[in-house]
mmCIF file of C-alpha atoms and ligand atoms in Angstrom:
data_model
loop_
_atom_site.group_PDB
_atom_site.id
_atom_site.type_symbol
_atom_site.label_atom_id
_atom_site.label_comp_id
_atom_site.label_asym_id
_atom_site.label_seq_id
_atom_site.Cartn_x
_atom_site.Cartn_y
_atom_site.Cartn_z
ATOM 1 C CA MET A 30 15.138 -8.169 -12.304
ATOM 2 C CA PRO A 31 15.461 -11.917 -11.626
ATOM 3 C CA ARG A 32 12.777 -14.183 -13.044
ATOM 4 C CA LEU A 33 10.210 -14.592 -10.325
ATOM 5 C CA LYS A 34 8.207 -17.644 -9.432
ATOM 6 C CA LYS A 35 4.503 -17.477 -10.284
ATOM 7 C CA PRO A 36 2.228 -16.817 -7.307
ATOM 8 C CA ASP A 37 0.880 -19.983 -5.706
ATOM 9 C CA TYR A 38 -2.865 -19.388 -6.104
ATOM 10 C CA ARG A 39 -3.674 -22.895 -4.906
ATOM 11 C CA GLN A 40 -2.027 -22.151 -1.582
ATOM 12 C CA ARG A 41 -3.791 -18.775 -1.322
ATOM 13 C CA LEU A 42 -7.195 -20.341 -1.971
ATOM 14 C CA ALA A 43 -6.403 -23.077 0.564
ATOM 15 C CA ALA A 44 -5.584 -20.429 3.198
ATOM 16 C CA LEU A 45 -8.814 -18.598 2.377
ATOM 17 C CA ARG A 46 -10.785 -21.843 2.692
ATOM 18 C CA LYS A 47 -9.340 -22.346 6.136
ATOM 19 C CA SER A 48 -10.645 -18.869 7.030
ATOM 20 C CA LEU A 49 -14.071 -19.852 5.627
ATOM 21 C CA ASN A 50 -14.005 -22.782 8.029
ATOM 22 C CA ASP A 51 -12.973 -20.574 10.941
ATOM 23 C CA GLU A 52 -15.741 -18.080 10.136
ATOM 24 C CA ASP A 53 -18.227 -20.907 9.648
ATOM 25 C CA VAL A 54 -19.383 -19.728 6.209
ATOM 26 C CA ASP A 55 -19.903 -21.656 2.959
ATOM 27 C CA PHE A 56 -18.741 -19.093 0.414
ATOM 28 C CA ALA A 57 -16.849 -15.829 0.145
ATOM 29 C CA LEU A 58 -17.507 -13.181 -2.486
ATOM 30 C CA PHE A 59 -14.943 -10.728 -3.894
ATOM 31 C CA ASN A 60 -15.196 -7.937 -6.465
ATOM 32 C CA ASP A 61 -12.271 -5.598 -5.772
ATOM 33 C CA GLN A 62 -9.156 -5.618 -7.935
ATOM 34 C CA PRO A 63 -6.429 -6.307 -5.359
ATOM 35 C CA ARG A 64 -8.266 -9.342 -4.003
ATOM 36 C CA LEU A 65 -9.173 -10.744 -7.425
ATOM 37 C CA ARG A 66 -5.548 -10.463 -8.427
ATOM 38 C CA TYR A 67 -4.304 -11.929 -5.174
ATOM 39 C CA LEU A 68 -6.663 -14.902 -5.102
ATOM 40 C CA CYS A 69 -6.904 -15.915 -8.755
ATOM 41 C CA GLY A 70 -4.517 -13.778 -10.820
ATOM 42 C CA TYR A 71 -7.116 -11.637 -12.614
ATOM 43 C CA THR A 72 -5.812 -8.122 -13.350
ATOM 44 C CA GLY A 73 -8.825 -6.663 -15.182
ATOM 45 C CA SER A 74 -11.799 -4.821 -13.776
ATOM 46 C CA ASN A 75 -15.423 -5.883 -13.303
ATOM 47 C CA GLY A 76 -14.859 -9.331 -11.860
ATOM 48 C CA LEU A 77 -16.706 -11.355 -9.255
ATOM 49 C CA LEU A 78 -15.095 -14.322 -7.534
ATOM 50 C CA ILE A 79 -17.062 -16.824 -5.466
ATOM 51 C CA VAL A 80 -14.944 -19.208 -3.410
ATOM 52 C CA GLY A 81 -16.560 -22.223 -1.727
ATOM 53 C CA HIS A 82 -14.972 -25.047 0.234
ATOM 54 C CA SER A 83 -14.505 -27.257 -2.791
ATOM 55 C CA ARG A 84 -14.974 -25.009 -5.822
ATOM 56 C CA ALA A 85 -14.533 -21.468 -7.022
ATOM 57 C CA GLU A 86 -16.219 -19.577 -9.864
ATOM 58 C CA PHE A 87 -15.165 -16.361 -11.537
ATOM 59 C CA TYR A 88 -17.569 -14.060 -13.389
ATOM 60 C CA THR A 89 -16.840 -11.181 -15.732
ATOM 61 C CA ASP A 90 -18.328 -9.651 -18.890
ATOM 62 C CA SER A 91 -17.430 -10.217 -22.533
ATOM 63 C CA ARG A 92 -14.872 -7.370 -22.643
ATOM 64 C CA TYR A 93 -12.595 -9.543 -20.535
ATOM 65 C CA THR A 94 -13.190 -12.996 -22.047
ATOM 66 C CA THR A 95 -9.657 -13.531 -23.361
ATOM 67 C CA GLN A 96 -7.969 -11.926 -20.381
ATOM 68 C CA ALA A 97 -9.991 -13.879 -17.811
ATOM 69 C CA LYS A 98 -9.428 -17.165 -19.581
ATOM 70 C CA SER A 99 -5.676 -16.677 -19.724
ATOM 71 C CA GLU A 100 -5.214 -15.146 -16.261
ATOM 72 C CA VAL A 101 -7.677 -16.754 -13.856
ATOM 73 C CA LYS A 102 -6.298 -19.724 -11.934
ATOM 74 C CA GLY A 103 -8.158 -22.016 -9.575
ATOM 75 C CA ALA A 104 -11.675 -20.894 -10.540
ATOM 76 C CA LYS A 105 -14.077 -21.747 -13.359
ATOM 77 C CA VAL A 106 -14.539 -18.714 -15.628
ATOM 78 C CA ALA A 107 -18.032 -17.680 -16.756
ATOM 79 C CA ILE A 108 -18.837 -14.757 -19.048
ATOM 80 C CA VAL A 109 -22.106 -12.993 -18.192
ATOM 81 C CA PRO A 110 -23.736 -9.563 -18.798
ATOM 82 C CA GLY A 111 -21.883 -6.616 -17.206
ATOM 83 C CA ASP A 112 -23.896 -6.007 -14.022
ATOM 84 C CA LEU A 113 -22.339 -8.878 -12.087
ATOM 85 C CA LEU A 114 -24.320 -8.491 -8.874
ATOM 86 C CA ALA A 115 -27.513 -8.864 -10.929
ATOM 87 C CA GLN A 116 -26.268 -12.358 -11.874
ATOM 88 C CA LEU A 117 -26.215 -13.632 -8.302
ATOM 89 C CA PRO A 118 -29.803 -15.020 -8.371
ATOM 90 C CA LYS A 119 -28.810 -17.130 -11.382
ATOM 91 C CA ILE A 120 -25.629 -18.632 -9.930
ATOM 92 C CA ALA A 121 -26.434 -22.296 -9.309
ATOM 93 C CA LEU A 122 -23.739 -22.616 -6.630
ATOM 94 C CA LEU A 123 -25.722 -20.296 -4.342
ATOM 95 C CA GLN A 124 -29.123 -21.883 -4.884
ATOM 96 C CA LYS A 125 -28.494 -25.132 -3.027
ATOM 97 C CA GLY A 126 -29.653 -25.296 0.596
ATOM 98 C CA ARG A 127 -29.249 -22.169 2.708
ATOM 99 C CA PRO A 128 -25.655 -21.094 2.106
ATOM 100 C CA LYS A 129 -23.859 -18.541 4.265
ATOM 101 C CA VAL A 130 -21.972 -16.142 1.981
ATOM 102 C CA ALA A 131 -19.303 -13.859 3.459
ATOM 103 C CA TYR A 132 -18.098 -10.590 1.974
ATOM 104 C CA GLU A 133 -15.683 -7.986 3.305
ATOM 105 C CA ARG A 134 -17.643 -4.913 4.322
ATOM 106 C CA ALA A 135 -14.931 -2.447 3.340
ATOM 107 C CA GLN A 136 -14.888 -3.753 -0.253
ATOM 108 C CA PHE A 137 -18.573 -3.270 -1.000
ATOM 109 C CA SER A 138 -20.394 0.057 -0.954
ATOM 110 C CA GLU A 139 -23.495 0.352 1.187
ATOM 111 C CA ALA A 140 -25.658 0.202 -1.931
ATOM 112 C CA GLN A 141 -23.863 -2.921 -3.162
ATOM 113 C CA ALA A 142 -24.200 -4.591 0.235
ATOM 114 C CA LYS A 143 -27.923 -3.835 0.199
ATOM 115 C CA ARG A 144 -28.188 -5.495 -3.209
ATOM 116 C CA LEU A 145 -26.277 -8.525 -1.937
ATOM 117 C CA HIS A 146 -28.592 -9.053 0.989
ATOM 118 C CA SER A 147 -31.698 -9.086 -1.193
ATOM 119 C CA SER A 148 -30.191 -10.904 -4.194
ATOM 120 C CA VAL A 149 -30.497 -14.599 -3.330
ATOM 121 C CA PRO A 150 -33.553 -15.337 -1.139
ATOM 122 C CA ASN A 151 -32.264 -18.620 0.282
ATOM 123 C CA ALA A 152 -28.733 -17.357 1.011
ATOM 124 C CA LEU A 153 -27.571 -15.515 4.120
ATOM 125 C CA PHE A 154 -25.016 -12.791 3.346
ATOM 126 C CA VAL A 155 -22.599 -11.953 6.159
ATOM 127 C CA GLY A 156 -20.498 -8.772 6.117
ATOM 128 C CA LEU A 157 -17.123 -9.430 7.776
ATOM 129 C CA GLU A 158 -14.524 -6.954 8.982
ATOM 130 C CA GLU A 159 -11.769 -8.813 7.146
ATOM 131 C CA LEU A 160 -11.150 -12.148 5.510
ATOM 132 C CA VAL A 161 -8.259 -11.977 3.045
ATOM 133 C CA ALA A 162 -6.514 -8.908 4.481
ATOM 134 C CA PRO A 163 -4.608 -10.911 7.144
ATOM 135 C CA LEU A 164 -3.436 -13.341 4.441
ATOM 136 C CA MET A 165 -2.402 -10.509 2.105
ATOM 137 C CA ALA A 166 -0.432 -8.857 4.920
ATOM 138 C CA ILE A 167 2.095 -11.723 5.011
ATOM 139 C CA LYS A 168 4.127 -11.645 1.811
ATOM 140 C CA ASP A 169 5.864 -14.667 0.301
ATOM 141 C CA LYS A 170 9.345 -14.534 -1.247
ATOM 142 C CA THR A 171 8.036 -13.655 -4.706
ATOM 143 C CA GLU A 172 5.908 -10.830 -3.385
ATOM 144 C CA ILE A 173 8.831 -9.411 -1.394
ATOM 145 C CA ALA A 174 11.107 -9.585 -4.440
ATOM 146 C CA THR A 175 8.422 -7.822 -6.483
ATOM 147 C CA ILE A 176 8.056 -5.052 -3.895
ATOM 148 C CA GLU A 177 11.859 -4.754 -3.842
ATOM 149 C CA GLU A 178 11.806 -4.022 -7.551
ATOM 150 C CA ALA A 179 9.158 -1.313 -7.014
ATOM 151 C CA VAL A 180 11.382 0.077 -4.242
ATOM 152 C CA ARG A 181 14.432 -0.004 -6.509
ATOM 153 C CA ILE A 182 12.585 2.002 -9.174
ATOM 154 C CA ALA A 183 11.591 4.630 -6.566
ATOM 155 C CA ASP A 184 15.188 4.823 -5.275
ATOM 156 C CA PHE A 185 16.353 5.289 -8.868
ATOM 157 C CA GLY A 186 13.770 8.044 -9.328
ATOM 158 C CA PHE A 187 14.947 9.847 -6.209
ATOM 159 C CA GLU A 188 18.595 9.709 -7.217
ATOM 160 C CA HIS A 189 17.781 11.206 -10.614
ATOM 161 C CA ILE A 190 15.259 13.840 -9.522
ATOM 162 C CA LEU A 191 17.748 15.612 -7.258
ATOM 163 C CA GLU A 192 19.366 17.464 -10.178
ATOM 164 C CA HIS A 193 15.946 18.921 -11.089
ATOM 165 C CA ILE A 194 15.315 20.427 -7.662
ATOM 166 C CA ARG A 195 16.558 24.021 -7.623
ATOM 167 C CA PRO A 196 15.236 27.551 -7.066
ATOM 168 C CA GLY A 197 12.648 28.605 -9.657
ATOM 169 C CA VAL A 198 11.417 25.117 -10.544
ATOM 170 C CA ARG A 199 7.743 24.420 -9.855
ATOM 171 C CA GLU A 200 6.785 21.566 -7.527
ATOM 172 C CA HIS A 201 4.429 20.322 -10.210
ATOM 173 C CA ASP A 202 7.295 19.970 -12.688
ATOM 174 C CA VAL A 203 9.470 18.102 -10.173
ATOM 175 C CA ALA A 204 6.612 15.642 -9.561
ATOM 176 C CA ALA A 205 5.969 15.177 -13.298
ATOM 177 C CA GLU A 206 9.667 14.607 -13.995
ATOM 178 C CA LEU A 207 9.951 12.121 -11.137
ATOM 179 C CA GLU A 208 6.966 10.130 -12.405
ATOM 180 C CA TYR A 209 8.435 10.128 -15.913
ATOM 181 C CA ILE A 210 11.840 8.883 -14.694
ATOM 182 C CA MET A 211 10.227 6.044 -12.744
ATOM 183 C CA LYS A 212 7.993 5.085 -15.654
ATOM 184 C CA ARG A 213 10.996 4.851 -17.956
ATOM 185 C CA GLU A 214 12.709 2.706 -15.338
ATOM 186 C CA GLY A 215 9.851 0.193 -15.417
ATOM 187 C CA SER A 216 7.115 1.506 -13.154
ATOM 188 C CA GLU A 217 3.612 0.574 -14.320
ATOM 189 C CA GLY A 218 2.236 3.828 -12.971
ATOM 190 C CA ILE A 219 1.995 5.716 -9.715
ATOM 191 C CA PRO A 220 0.283 4.208 -6.674
ATOM 192 C CA PHE A 221 -0.838 7.639 -5.413
ATOM 193 C CA ASP A 222 -0.475 11.294 -6.409
ATOM 194 C CA THR A 223 3.185 12.239 -6.091
ATOM 195 C CA ILE A 224 3.729 14.701 -3.266
ATOM 196 C CA CYS A 225 6.190 17.507 -3.792
ATOM 197 C CA ALA A 226 5.779 20.144 -1.091
ATOM 198 C CA SER A 227 8.284 22.946 -0.716
ATOM 199 C CA GLY A 228 8.925 25.745 1.780
ATOM 200 C CA PRO A 229 5.980 26.379 4.130
ATOM 201 C CA ARG A 230 3.967 23.846 2.102
ATOM 202 C CA SER A 231 6.276 21.088 3.382
ATOM 203 C CA ALA A 232 4.327 21.479 6.640
ATOM 204 C CA LEU A 233 1.350 19.850 4.887
ATOM 205 C CA PRO A 234 1.750 16.089 5.389
ATOM 206 C CA HIS A 235 -0.220 15.418 2.203
ATOM 207 C CA GLY A 236 0.384 18.511 0.131
ATOM 208 C CA ARG A 237 0.108 17.394 -3.486
ATOM 209 C CA ALA A 238 2.440 19.032 -5.961
ATOM 210 C CA ALA A 239 1.337 22.572 -6.804
ATOM 211 C CA MET A 240 2.509 25.440 -8.993
ATOM 212 C CA ARG A 241 4.666 26.959 -6.241
ATOM 213 C CA LYS A 242 8.220 27.652 -7.330
ATOM 214 C CA ILE A 243 10.949 26.246 -5.147
ATOM 215 C CA ARG A 244 13.046 28.918 -3.380
ATOM 216 C CA LYS A 245 16.460 29.022 -1.800
ATOM 217 C CA GLY A 246 16.288 27.876 1.827
ATOM 218 C CA ASP A 247 13.254 25.615 1.252
ATOM 219 C CA PHE A 248 12.732 22.187 2.627
ATOM 220 C CA VAL A 249 11.348 20.045 -0.222
ATOM 221 C CA THR A 250 9.452 16.903 0.734
ATOM 222 C CA LEU A 251 8.915 14.231 -1.904
ATOM 223 C CA ASP A 252 6.549 11.356 -1.114
ATOM 224 C CA PHE A 253 6.069 8.963 -3.996
ATOM 225 C CA GLY A 254 6.156 5.378 -5.153
ATOM 226 C CA ALA A 255 6.383 3.016 -8.093
ATOM 227 C CA ILE A 256 4.339 -0.022 -9.136
ATOM 228 C CA TYR A 257 5.896 -3.269 -10.324
ATOM 229 C CA ASP A 258 3.769 -6.252 -11.307
ATOM 230 C CA GLY A 259 0.919 -4.759 -9.289
ATOM 231 C CA TYR A 260 2.976 -4.242 -6.120
ATOM 232 C CA VAL A 261 3.801 -0.780 -4.832
ATOM 233 C CA SER A 262 6.609 1.042 -3.084
ATOM 234 C CA ASP A 263 6.170 4.180 -0.997
ATOM 235 C CA MET A 264 9.021 6.433 0.107
ATOM 236 C CA THR A 265 9.566 9.958 1.409
ATOM 237 C CA ARG A 266 12.636 12.140 1.612
ATOM 238 C CA THR A 267 12.985 15.772 2.629
ATOM 239 C CA VAL A 268 15.908 17.705 1.158
ATOM 240 C CA VAL A 269 16.978 21.317 1.660
ATOM 241 C CA VAL A 270 17.758 23.803 -1.117
ATOM 242 C CA GLY A 271 20.763 25.870 -0.069
ATOM 243 C CA LYS A 272 22.467 25.990 3.304
ATOM 244 C CA PRO A 273 20.149 24.728 6.084
ATOM 245 C CA THR A 274 19.418 26.911 9.121
ATOM 246 C CA SER A 275 20.171 25.511 12.553
ATOM 247 C CA LYS A 276 16.439 25.022 13.143
ATOM 248 C CA GLN A 277 16.126 23.050 9.902
ATOM 249 C CA LYS A 278 19.056 20.867 10.928
ATOM 250 C CA ARG A 279 17.597 20.314 14.387
ATOM 251 C CA VAL A 280 14.112 19.350 13.142
ATOM 252 C CA TYR A 281 15.599 17.076 10.486
ATOM 253 C CA GLU A 282 17.788 15.280 13.037
ATOM 254 C CA VAL A 283 14.842 14.658 15.356
ATOM 255 C CA VAL A 284 12.886 12.999 12.540
ATOM 256 C CA ARG A 285 15.924 11.049 11.419
ATOM 257 C CA ARG A 286 16.593 9.720 14.907
ATOM 258 C CA ALA A 287 12.938 8.798 15.390
ATOM 259 C CA GLN A 288 12.860 7.022 12.022
ATOM 260 C CA ALA A 289 16.088 5.114 12.658
ATOM 261 C CA ALA A 290 14.945 4.025 16.139
ATOM 262 C CA ALA A 291 11.625 2.700 14.806
ATOM 263 C CA VAL A 292 13.394 0.849 11.997
ATOM 264 C CA ARG A 293 15.751 -0.725 14.543
ATOM 265 C CA ALA A 294 12.786 -1.788 16.686
ATOM 266 C CA SER A 295 11.001 -3.459 13.750
ATOM 267 C CA ARG A 296 10.871 -7.183 14.451
ATOM 268 C CA PRO A 297 8.408 -10.044 14.873
ATOM 269 C CA GLY A 298 6.322 -9.812 18.041
ATOM 270 C CA ILE A 299 6.170 -6.029 18.396
ATOM 271 C CA THR A 300 2.723 -4.479 17.904
ATOM 272 C CA GLY A 301 1.985 -1.629 15.514
ATOM 273 C CA GLN A 302 1.205 0.475 18.563
ATOM 274 C CA LYS A 303 4.555 -0.199 20.275
ATOM 275 C CA LEU A 304 6.476 0.490 17.100
ATOM 276 C CA ASP A 305 4.671 3.801 16.651
ATOM 277 C CA ASP A 306 5.524 4.648 20.227
ATOM 278 C CA VAL A 307 9.272 4.158 19.683
ATOM 279 C CA ALA A 308 9.351 7.023 17.159
ATOM 280 C CA ARG A 309 6.698 9.123 18.889
ATOM 281 C CA LYS A 310 8.583 9.163 22.209
ATOM 282 C CA ILE A 311 11.663 10.653 20.551
ATOM 283 C CA ILE A 312 9.615 13.303 18.746
ATOM 284 C CA ASN A 313 7.655 14.143 21.905
ATOM 285 C CA LYS A 314 10.802 14.426 23.970
ATOM 286 C CA ALA A 315 12.257 16.870 21.450
ATOM 287 C CA GLY A 316 9.213 19.077 22.010
ATOM 288 C CA PHE A 317 7.263 18.309 18.835
ATOM 289 C CA ARG A 318 4.406 16.265 20.322
ATOM 290 C CA LYS A 319 1.746 18.284 18.492
ATOM 291 C CA GLN A 320 3.724 18.406 15.240
ATOM 292 C CA PHE A 321 3.538 14.674 14.470
ATOM 293 C CA GLY A 322 -0.136 14.171 13.817
ATOM 294 C CA HIS A 323 -0.264 10.955 11.803
ATOM 295 C CA GLY A 324 0.491 7.280 12.365
ATOM 296 C CA LEU A 325 4.040 5.969 11.959
ATOM 297 C CA GLY A 326 3.308 3.707 8.995
ATOM 298 C CA HIS A 327 1.197 1.147 7.179
ATOM 299 C CA GLY A 328 1.493 -2.083 5.264
ATOM 300 C CA ILE A 329 2.156 -2.010 1.518
ATOM 301 C CA GLY A 330 1.564 -4.641 -1.137
ATOM 302 C CA LEU A 331 -1.000 -4.685 -3.935
ATOM 303 C CA GLU A 332 -2.447 -1.654 -2.162
ATOM 304 C CA VAL A 333 -0.586 1.373 -0.890
ATOM 305 C CA HIS A 334 -2.392 1.359 2.428
ATOM 306 C CA GLU A 335 -3.054 -2.133 3.690
ATOM 307 C CA GLY A 336 -2.481 -4.155 6.850
ATOM 308 C CA PRO A 337 -0.774 -4.112 9.248
ATOM 309 C CA GLY A 338 -1.449 -0.673 10.704
ATOM 310 C CA VAL A 339 1.536 0.932 12.452
ATOM 311 C CA ASN A 340 -0.108 3.627 14.554
ATOM 312 C CA PRO A 341 -1.222 4.387 18.138
ATOM 313 C CA ARG A 342 -4.384 2.277 17.685
ATOM 314 C CA SER A 343 -2.871 -0.787 15.989
ATOM 315 C CA THR A 344 -2.905 -3.922 18.122
ATOM 316 C CA VAL A 345 -1.605 -6.028 15.208
ATOM 317 C CA THR A 346 1.553 -7.990 15.990
ATOM 318 C CA MET A 347 4.367 -7.833 13.422
ATOM 319 C CA ARG A 348 5.148 -11.145 11.757
ATOM 320 C CA PRO A 349 7.831 -12.275 9.297
ATOM 321 C CA GLY A 350 6.790 -11.409 5.742
ATOM 322 C CA MET A 351 4.958 -8.209 6.606
ATOM 323 C CA VAL A 352 6.123 -5.200 4.618
ATOM 324 C CA ILE A 353 5.543 -1.863 6.323
ATOM 325 C CA THR A 354 6.485 1.774 5.987
ATOM 326 C CA ILE A 355 8.221 3.703 8.770
ATOM 327 C CA GLU A 356 7.474 7.376 8.201
ATOM 328 C CA PRO A 357 7.599 9.788 11.124
ATOM 329 C CA GLY A 358 7.352 13.509 10.439
ATOM 330 C CA VAL A 359 7.405 16.890 12.123
ATOM 331 C CA TYR A 360 5.267 19.648 10.597
ATOM 332 C CA ILE A 361 5.498 23.238 11.777
ATOM 333 C CA PRO A 362 2.729 25.455 10.339
ATOM 334 C CA ASN A 363 3.904 28.362 8.170
ATOM 335 C CA TRP A 364 7.503 27.195 8.490
ATOM 336 C CA GLY A 365 7.909 23.745 6.967
ATOM 337 C CA GLY A 366 8.188 20.096 7.746
ATOM 338 C CA VAL A 367 10.264 16.949 7.463
ATOM 339 C CA ARG A 368 9.232 13.364 6.805
ATOM 340 C CA ILE A 369 11.445 10.349 6.144
ATOM 341 C CA GLU A 370 9.835 7.117 4.930
ATOM 342 C CA ASP A 371 11.381 3.727 4.243
ATOM 343 C CA ASP A 372 9.828 0.415 3.251
ATOM 344 C CA VAL A 373 10.826 -2.328 5.677
ATOM 345 C CA VAL A 374 10.219 -6.084 5.586
ATOM 346 C CA ILE A 375 9.848 -7.947 8.867
ATOM 347 C CA THR A 376 12.102 -11.022 8.825
ATOM 348 C CA ARG A 377 12.418 -13.937 11.222
ATOM 349 C CA SER A 378 15.400 -12.369 12.948
ATOM 350 C CA GLY A 379 14.290 -8.746 12.770
ATOM 351 C CA HIS A 380 13.900 -6.675 9.654
ATOM 352 C CA ARG A 381 15.457 -5.655 6.369
ATOM 353 C CA VAL A 382 15.244 -2.082 5.063
ATOM 354 C CA LEU A 383 14.309 -2.149 1.382
ATOM 355 C CA THR A 384 14.627 1.578 0.621
ATOM 356 C CA GLN A 385 18.267 2.423 -0.087
ATOM 357 C CA SER A 386 18.206 6.215 -0.572
ATOM 358 C CA GLU A 387 20.327 8.408 1.670
ATOM 359 C CA LYS A 388 18.794 9.556 4.940
ATOM 360 C CA LYS A 389 21.382 12.154 5.977
ATOM 361 C CA LEU A 390 20.114 15.653 5.129
ATOM 362 C CA ILE A 391 20.795 16.246 1.451
ATOM 363 C CA VAL A 392 21.743 19.849 0.720
ATOM 364 C CA LEU A 393 21.122 20.900 -2.892
HETATM 365 ZN ZN1 ZN B 692 4.580 7.824 1.322
HETATM 366 ZN ZN1 ZN B 693 3.312 5.796 3.346
#
């Protein structure tokens, strides 16, 4: 892994401040881990970041004193009692005038939002749809290199798990082994429960690993990822145990063609909707319209599901620096299913596929 440049928090805060201007608010408030990490470098829990046009303050409790002081960049650190929202009435920054304070609705529970609105009598709290998400969706070089390392670890895991997939082995054990291999290769953990779904269970798009034993003739779908320096990868491959039937080959080829076409179409200017449609048309034409029930993909970064959406409802336009998954699937109840998922970065001239694992049907 090459030495990576430190994130430019100053630039991130500057971009956020521009959004504050555009939204006509005085401050923005954050308490969720991905955003705290993204905006000021804090990797602990229980943090509250207040960003104003000219200053930023970060609050946490005494368990995180040392960590906050060494990690937080661009904001003044204050250590306060643990219930951070209860501190809001005491924060001097919010007492002057009648400040407008924005927060992202999705990041605060209803109960928390209620507390916000009644916490500082002179302040007006405004719940916004999104504020930092559009900034987080465009990755810089360092972020892309970090994701690439998470992708490399997942590719490594896939290569090494293949020898463990054989008749008689439980899905659960395949998933556990895969997670162990990736952890030894440098993964900080798993971004979501590893999916290992075999035989008829491969028809469940999100079938978590179970105690079912793999049998000869099964499709086995593995959907998993690694985490490197906070950034995730997310990949899926379906393999077959023993000689594939002609139906298995046919279904696999449809998904493979749909996946390859959508990857080829990935470029700046195309919307999430249009990209989804490229794969969906191929699957529909092959007669599996009802068997592809989920969106084509999603953004990845510090979170495993973030912007931009790549699905029939996504009007977001792809831009250089976005990192998305392309993951069509066909799921036939009581028979089995196939999904192939790559991580793809949108570049100025088109795209670059980060996931390197084989996409031809692997026969074990
Ligand atoms: Zn996945
Ligand atoms: Zn995914």
